[in-house]
PDB file of C-alpha atoms and ligand atoms in Angstrom:
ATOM      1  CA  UNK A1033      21.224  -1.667   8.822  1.00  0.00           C
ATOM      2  CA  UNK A1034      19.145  -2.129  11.502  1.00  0.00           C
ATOM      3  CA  UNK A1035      15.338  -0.575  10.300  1.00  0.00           C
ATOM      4  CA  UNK A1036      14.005  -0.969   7.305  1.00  0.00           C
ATOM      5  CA  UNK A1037      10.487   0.332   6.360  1.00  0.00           C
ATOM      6  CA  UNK A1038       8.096  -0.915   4.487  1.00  0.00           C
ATOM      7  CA  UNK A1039       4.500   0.072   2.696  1.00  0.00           C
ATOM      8  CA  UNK A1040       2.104  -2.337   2.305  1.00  0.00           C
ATOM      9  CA  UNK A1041      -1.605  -1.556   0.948  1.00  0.00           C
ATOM     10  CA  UNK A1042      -4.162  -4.201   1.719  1.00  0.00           C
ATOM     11  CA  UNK A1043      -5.979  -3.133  -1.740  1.00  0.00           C
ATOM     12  CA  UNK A1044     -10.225  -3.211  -1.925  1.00  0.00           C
ATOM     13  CA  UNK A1045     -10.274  -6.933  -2.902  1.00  0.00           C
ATOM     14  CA  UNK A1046      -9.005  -7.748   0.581  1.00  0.00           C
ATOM     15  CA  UNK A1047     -11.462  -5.789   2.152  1.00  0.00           C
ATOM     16  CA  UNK A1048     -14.486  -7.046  -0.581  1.00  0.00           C
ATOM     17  CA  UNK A1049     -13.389 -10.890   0.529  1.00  0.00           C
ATOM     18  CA  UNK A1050     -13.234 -10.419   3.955  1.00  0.00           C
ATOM     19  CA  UNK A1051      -9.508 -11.300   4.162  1.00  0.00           C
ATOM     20  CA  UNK A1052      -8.151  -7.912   6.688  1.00  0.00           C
ATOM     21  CA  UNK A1053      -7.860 -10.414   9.435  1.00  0.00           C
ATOM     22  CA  UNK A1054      -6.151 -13.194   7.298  1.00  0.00           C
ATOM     23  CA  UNK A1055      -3.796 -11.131   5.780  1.00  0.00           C
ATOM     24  CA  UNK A1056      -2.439  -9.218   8.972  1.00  0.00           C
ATOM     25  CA  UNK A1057      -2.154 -12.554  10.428  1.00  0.00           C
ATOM     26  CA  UNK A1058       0.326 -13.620   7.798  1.00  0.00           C
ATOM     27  CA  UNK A1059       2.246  -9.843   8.030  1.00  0.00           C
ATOM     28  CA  UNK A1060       2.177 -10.371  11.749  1.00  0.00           C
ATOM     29  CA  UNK A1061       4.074 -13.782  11.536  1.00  0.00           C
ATOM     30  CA  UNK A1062       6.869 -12.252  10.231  1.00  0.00           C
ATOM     31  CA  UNK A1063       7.754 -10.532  13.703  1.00  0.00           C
ATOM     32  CA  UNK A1064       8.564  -7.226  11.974  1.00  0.00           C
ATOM     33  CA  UNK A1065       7.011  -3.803  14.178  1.00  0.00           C
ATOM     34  CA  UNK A1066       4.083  -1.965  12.553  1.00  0.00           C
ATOM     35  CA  UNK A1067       5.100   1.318  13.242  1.00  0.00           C
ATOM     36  CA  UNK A1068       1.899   2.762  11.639  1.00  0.00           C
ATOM     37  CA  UNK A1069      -1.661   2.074  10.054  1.00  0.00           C
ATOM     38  CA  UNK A1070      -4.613   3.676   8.999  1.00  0.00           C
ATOM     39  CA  UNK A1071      -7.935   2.909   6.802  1.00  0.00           C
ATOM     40  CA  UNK A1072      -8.510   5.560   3.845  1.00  0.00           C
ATOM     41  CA  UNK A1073     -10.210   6.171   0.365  1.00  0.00           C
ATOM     42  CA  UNK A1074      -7.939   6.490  -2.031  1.00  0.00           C
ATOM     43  CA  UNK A1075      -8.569   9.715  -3.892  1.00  0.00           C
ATOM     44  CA  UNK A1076      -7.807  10.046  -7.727  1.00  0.00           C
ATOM     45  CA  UNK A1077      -4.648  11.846  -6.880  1.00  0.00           C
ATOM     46  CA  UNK A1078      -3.196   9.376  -4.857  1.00  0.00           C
ATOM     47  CA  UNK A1079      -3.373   6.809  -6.647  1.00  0.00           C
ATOM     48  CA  UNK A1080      -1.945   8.448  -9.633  1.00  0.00           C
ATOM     49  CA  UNK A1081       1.376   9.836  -7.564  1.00  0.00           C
ATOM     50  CA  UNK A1082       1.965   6.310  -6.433  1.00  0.00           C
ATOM     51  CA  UNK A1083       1.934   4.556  -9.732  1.00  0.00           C
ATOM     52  CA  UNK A1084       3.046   7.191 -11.431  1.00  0.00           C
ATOM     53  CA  UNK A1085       6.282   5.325 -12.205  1.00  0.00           C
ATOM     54  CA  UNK A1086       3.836   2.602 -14.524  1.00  0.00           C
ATOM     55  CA  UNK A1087       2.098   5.637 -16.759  1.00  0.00           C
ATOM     56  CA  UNK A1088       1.535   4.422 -20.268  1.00  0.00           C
ATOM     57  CA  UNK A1089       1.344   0.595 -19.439  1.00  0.00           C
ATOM     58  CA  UNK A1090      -1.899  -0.932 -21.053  1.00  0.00           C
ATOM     59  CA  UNK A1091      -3.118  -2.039 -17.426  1.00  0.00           C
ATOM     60  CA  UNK A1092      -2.847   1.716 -16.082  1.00  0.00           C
ATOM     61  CA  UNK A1093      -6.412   3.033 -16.321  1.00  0.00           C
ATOM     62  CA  UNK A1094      -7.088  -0.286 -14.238  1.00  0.00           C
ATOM     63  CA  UNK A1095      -4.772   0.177 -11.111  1.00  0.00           C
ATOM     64  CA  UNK A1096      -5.760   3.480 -10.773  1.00  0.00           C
ATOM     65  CA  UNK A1097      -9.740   2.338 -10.707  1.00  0.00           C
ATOM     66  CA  UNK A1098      -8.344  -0.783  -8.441  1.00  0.00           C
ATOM     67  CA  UNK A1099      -6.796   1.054  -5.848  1.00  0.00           C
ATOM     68  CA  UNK A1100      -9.355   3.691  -6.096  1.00  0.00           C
ATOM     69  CA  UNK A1101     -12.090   0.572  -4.658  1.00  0.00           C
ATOM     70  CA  UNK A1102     -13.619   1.502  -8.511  1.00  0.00           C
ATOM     71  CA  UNK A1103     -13.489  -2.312  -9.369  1.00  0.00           C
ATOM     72  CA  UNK A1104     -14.985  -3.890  -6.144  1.00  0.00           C
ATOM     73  CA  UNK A1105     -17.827  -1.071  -4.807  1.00  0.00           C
ATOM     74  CA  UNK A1106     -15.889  -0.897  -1.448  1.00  0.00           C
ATOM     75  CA  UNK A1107     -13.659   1.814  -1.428  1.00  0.00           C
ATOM     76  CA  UNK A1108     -11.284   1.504   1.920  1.00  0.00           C
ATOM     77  CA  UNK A1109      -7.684  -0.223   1.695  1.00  0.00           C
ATOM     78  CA  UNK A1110      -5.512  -0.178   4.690  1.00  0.00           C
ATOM     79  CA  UNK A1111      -2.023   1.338   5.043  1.00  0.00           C
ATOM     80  CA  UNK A1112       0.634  -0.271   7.244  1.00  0.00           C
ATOM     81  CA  UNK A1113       4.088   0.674   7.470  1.00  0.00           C
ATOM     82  CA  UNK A1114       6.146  -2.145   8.678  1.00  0.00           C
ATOM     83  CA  UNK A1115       9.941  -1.872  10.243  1.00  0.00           C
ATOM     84  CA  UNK A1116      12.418  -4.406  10.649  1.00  0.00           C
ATOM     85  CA  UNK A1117      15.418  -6.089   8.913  1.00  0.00           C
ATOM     86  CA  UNK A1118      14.824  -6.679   5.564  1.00  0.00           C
ATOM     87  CA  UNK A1119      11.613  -5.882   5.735  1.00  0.00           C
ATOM     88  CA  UNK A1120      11.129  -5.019   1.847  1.00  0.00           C
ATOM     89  CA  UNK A1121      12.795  -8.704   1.218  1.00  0.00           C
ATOM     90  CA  UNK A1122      10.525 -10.263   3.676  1.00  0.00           C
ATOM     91  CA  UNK A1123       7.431  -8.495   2.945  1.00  0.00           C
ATOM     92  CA  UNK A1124       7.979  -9.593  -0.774  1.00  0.00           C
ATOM     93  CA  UNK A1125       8.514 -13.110  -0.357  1.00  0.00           C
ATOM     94  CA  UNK A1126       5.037 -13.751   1.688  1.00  0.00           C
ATOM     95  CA  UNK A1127       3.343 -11.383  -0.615  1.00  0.00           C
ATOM     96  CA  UNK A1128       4.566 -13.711  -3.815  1.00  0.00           C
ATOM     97  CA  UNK A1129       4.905 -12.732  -7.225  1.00  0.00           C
ATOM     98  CA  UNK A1130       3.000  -9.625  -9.362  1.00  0.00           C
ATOM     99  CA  UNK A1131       1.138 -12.304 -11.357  1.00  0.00           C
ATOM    100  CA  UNK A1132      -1.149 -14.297  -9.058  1.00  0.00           C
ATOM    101  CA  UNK A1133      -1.045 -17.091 -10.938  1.00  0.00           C
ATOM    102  CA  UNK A1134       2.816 -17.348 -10.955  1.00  0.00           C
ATOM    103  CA  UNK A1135       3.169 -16.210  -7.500  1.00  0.00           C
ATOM    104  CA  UNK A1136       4.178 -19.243  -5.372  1.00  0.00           C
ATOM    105  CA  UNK A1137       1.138 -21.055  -3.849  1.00  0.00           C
ATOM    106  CA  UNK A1138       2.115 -20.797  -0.394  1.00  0.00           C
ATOM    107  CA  UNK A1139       2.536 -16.733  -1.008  1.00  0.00           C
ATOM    108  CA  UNK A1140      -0.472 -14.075  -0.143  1.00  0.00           C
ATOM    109  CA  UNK A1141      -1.144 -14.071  -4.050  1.00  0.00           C
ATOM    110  CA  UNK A1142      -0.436 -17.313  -4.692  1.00  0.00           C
ATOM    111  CA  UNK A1143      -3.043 -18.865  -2.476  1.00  0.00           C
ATOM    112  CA  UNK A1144      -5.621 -16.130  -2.403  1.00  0.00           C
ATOM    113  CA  UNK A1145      -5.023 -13.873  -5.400  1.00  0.00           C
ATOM    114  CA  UNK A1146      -6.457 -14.447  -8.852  1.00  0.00           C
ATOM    115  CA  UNK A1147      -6.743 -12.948 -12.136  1.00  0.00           C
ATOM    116  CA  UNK A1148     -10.639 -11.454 -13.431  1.00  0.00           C
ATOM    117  CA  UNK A1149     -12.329 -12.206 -16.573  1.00  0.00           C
ATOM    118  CA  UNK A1150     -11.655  -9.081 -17.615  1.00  0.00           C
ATOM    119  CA  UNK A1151      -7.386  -9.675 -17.182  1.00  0.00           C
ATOM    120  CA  UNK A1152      -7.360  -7.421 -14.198  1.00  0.00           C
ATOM    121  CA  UNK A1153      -4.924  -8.840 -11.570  1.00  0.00           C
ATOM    122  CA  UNK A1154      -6.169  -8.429  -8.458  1.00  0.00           C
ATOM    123  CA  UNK A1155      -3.392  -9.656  -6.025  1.00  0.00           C
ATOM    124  CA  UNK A1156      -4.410  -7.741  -2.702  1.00  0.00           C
ATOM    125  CA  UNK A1157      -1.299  -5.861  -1.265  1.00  0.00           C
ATOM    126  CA  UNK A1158       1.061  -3.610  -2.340  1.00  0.00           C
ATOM    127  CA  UNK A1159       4.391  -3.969  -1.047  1.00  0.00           C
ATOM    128  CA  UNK A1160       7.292  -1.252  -1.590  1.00  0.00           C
ATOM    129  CA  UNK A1161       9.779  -3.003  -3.691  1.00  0.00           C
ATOM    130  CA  UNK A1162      13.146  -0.948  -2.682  1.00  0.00           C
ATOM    131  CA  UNK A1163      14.596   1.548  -0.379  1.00  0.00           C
ATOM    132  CA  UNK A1164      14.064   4.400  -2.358  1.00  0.00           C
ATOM    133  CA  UNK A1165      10.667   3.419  -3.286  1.00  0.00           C
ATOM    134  CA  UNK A1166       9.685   3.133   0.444  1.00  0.00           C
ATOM    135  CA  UNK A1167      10.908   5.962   1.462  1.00  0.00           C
ATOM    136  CA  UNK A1168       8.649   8.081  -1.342  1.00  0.00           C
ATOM    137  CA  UNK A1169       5.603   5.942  -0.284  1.00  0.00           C
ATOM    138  CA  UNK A1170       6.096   6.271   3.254  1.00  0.00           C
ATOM    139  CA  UNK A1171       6.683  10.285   2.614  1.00  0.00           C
ATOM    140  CA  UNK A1172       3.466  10.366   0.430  1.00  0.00           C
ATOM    141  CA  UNK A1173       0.865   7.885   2.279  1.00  0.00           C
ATOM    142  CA  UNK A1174       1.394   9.034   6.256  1.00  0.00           C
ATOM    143  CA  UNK A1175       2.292  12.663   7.561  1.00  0.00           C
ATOM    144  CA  UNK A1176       4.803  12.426  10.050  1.00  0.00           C
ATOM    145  CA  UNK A1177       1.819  13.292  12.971  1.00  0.00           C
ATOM    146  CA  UNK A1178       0.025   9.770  11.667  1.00  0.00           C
ATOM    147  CA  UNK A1179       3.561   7.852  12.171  1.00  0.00           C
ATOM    148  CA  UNK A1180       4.034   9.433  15.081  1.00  0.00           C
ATOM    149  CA  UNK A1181       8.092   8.732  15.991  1.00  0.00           C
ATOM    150  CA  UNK A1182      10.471  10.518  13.587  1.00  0.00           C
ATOM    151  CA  UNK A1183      11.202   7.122  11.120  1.00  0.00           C
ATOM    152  CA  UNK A1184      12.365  10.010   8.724  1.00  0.00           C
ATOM    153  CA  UNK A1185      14.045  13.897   9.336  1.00  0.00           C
ATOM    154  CA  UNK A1186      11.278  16.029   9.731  1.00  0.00           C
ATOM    155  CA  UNK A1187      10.780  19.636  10.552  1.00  0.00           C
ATOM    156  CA  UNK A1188       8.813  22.434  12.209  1.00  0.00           C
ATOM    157  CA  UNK A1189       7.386  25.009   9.655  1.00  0.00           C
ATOM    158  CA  UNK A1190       4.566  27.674  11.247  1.00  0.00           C
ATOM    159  CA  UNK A1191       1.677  26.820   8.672  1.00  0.00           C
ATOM    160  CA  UNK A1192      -0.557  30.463   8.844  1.00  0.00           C
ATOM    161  CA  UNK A1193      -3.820  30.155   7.797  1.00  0.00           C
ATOM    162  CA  UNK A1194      -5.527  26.305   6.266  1.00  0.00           C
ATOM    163  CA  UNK A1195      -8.731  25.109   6.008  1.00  0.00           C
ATOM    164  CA  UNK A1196      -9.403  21.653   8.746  1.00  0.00           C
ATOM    165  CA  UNK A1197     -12.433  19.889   9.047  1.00  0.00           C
ATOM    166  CA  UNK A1198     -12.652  19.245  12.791  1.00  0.00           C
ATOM    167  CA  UNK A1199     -15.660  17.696  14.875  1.00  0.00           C
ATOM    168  CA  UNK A1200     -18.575  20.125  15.121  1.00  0.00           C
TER     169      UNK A1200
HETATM  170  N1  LIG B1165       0.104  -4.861 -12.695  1.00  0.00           N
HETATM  171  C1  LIG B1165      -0.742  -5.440 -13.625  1.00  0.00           C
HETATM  172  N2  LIG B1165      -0.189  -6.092 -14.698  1.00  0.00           N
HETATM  173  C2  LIG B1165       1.144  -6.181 -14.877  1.00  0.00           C
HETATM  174  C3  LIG B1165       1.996  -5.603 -13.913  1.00  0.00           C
HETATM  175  C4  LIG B1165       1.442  -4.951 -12.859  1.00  0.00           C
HETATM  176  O1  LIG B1165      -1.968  -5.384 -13.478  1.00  0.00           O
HETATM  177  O2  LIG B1165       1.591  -6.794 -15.873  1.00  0.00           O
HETATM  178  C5  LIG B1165      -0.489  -4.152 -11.550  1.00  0.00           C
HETATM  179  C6  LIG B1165      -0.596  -5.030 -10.308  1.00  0.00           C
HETATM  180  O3  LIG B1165      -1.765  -4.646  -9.580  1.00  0.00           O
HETATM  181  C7  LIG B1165       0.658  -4.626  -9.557  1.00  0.00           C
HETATM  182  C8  LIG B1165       0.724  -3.124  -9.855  1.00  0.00           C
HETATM  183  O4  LIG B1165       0.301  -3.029 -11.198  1.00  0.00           O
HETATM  184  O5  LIG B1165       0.551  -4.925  -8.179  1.00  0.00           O
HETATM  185  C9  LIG B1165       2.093  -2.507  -9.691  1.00  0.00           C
HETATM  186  O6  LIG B1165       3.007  -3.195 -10.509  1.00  0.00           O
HETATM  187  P1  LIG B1165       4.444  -3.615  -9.990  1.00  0.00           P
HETATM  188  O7  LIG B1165       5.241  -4.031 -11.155  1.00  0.00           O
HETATM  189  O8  LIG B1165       4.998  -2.531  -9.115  1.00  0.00           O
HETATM  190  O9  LIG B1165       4.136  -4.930  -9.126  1.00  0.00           O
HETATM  191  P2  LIG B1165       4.204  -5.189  -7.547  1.00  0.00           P
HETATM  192  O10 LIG B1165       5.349  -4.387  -7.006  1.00  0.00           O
HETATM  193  O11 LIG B1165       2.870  -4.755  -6.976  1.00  0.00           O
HETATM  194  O12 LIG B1165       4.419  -6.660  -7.404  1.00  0.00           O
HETATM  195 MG1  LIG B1166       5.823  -2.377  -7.233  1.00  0.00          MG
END
């Protein structure tokens, strides 16, 4: 297989250290093609339908808030899709384990991530950790429009009558 794809989230903590610039450095050494990015808020819904797989853990309520920019007062992340070979495996192993302070020190989370008084991990990316699971994040972070070549089947549908904000 030639193209794999890839989310990654560069959560609020990156943004609230200052680390954007560090971080893409380190996803840019791996040589694999951004194919698309973009700087949002993460509404409510959102973050629910992306974790939505880890309702009922104790440490729910808290990565909803996190990814939501509720813990850190800045409320942008950044959303990259990355294509390549392997590039789940690869974006993994510089990314380093869930648990910052098991993660390898060399790894994203090893070296810059930590965990808060308050037993919050705050480990600054999200990485899609299978196929399937890409593909569903992909699908549910970017419209096709924002990715821009067809990475997935899409199709035409006539949409009659929605509300846009445009530029005034
Ligand atoms: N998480 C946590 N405590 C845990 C496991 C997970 O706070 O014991 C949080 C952490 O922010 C993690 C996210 O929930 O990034 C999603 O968990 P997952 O198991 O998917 O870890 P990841 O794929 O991000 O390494
Ligand atoms: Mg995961």
């Amino acid at each position: 297989m030639k193209n794999d794809y890839v989310l990654v989230v560069l959560k609020p903590d990156v943004m609230a250290k200052g680390l954007m610039g560090h971080v893409f450095s380190r996803l840019s050494e791996t040589g694999l093609e951004l194919v698309a990015m973009k700087i949002l808020s993460v509404s409510r819904e959102l973050a629910e339908a992306h974790y939505h797989h880890l309702e009922g853990q104790a440490f729910y309520g808290d990565i909803i808030k996190y990814l939501q920019g509720k813990l850190h007062g800045q409320h942008k992340v950044v959303a990259l899709v990355y294509a390549g070979k392997n590039a789940i495996a690869v974006c993994r192993d510089i990314t380093g384990a869930t648990n910052p302070e098991e993660a390898e020190p060399k790894t994203i989370r090893g070296s810059l991530g930590r965990i808060t008084t308050k037993g919050v991990y705050e480990n600054l990316l999200h990485v899609s950790s299978e196929k399937e699971e890409a593909l569903r994040e992909i699908k549910l972070w970017f419209t096709p429009e924002e990715i821009g070549s067809d990475i997935f089947p899409t199709k035409v549908e006539m949409i009659k009558s929605f509300k846009k904000k445009v530029w005034k």
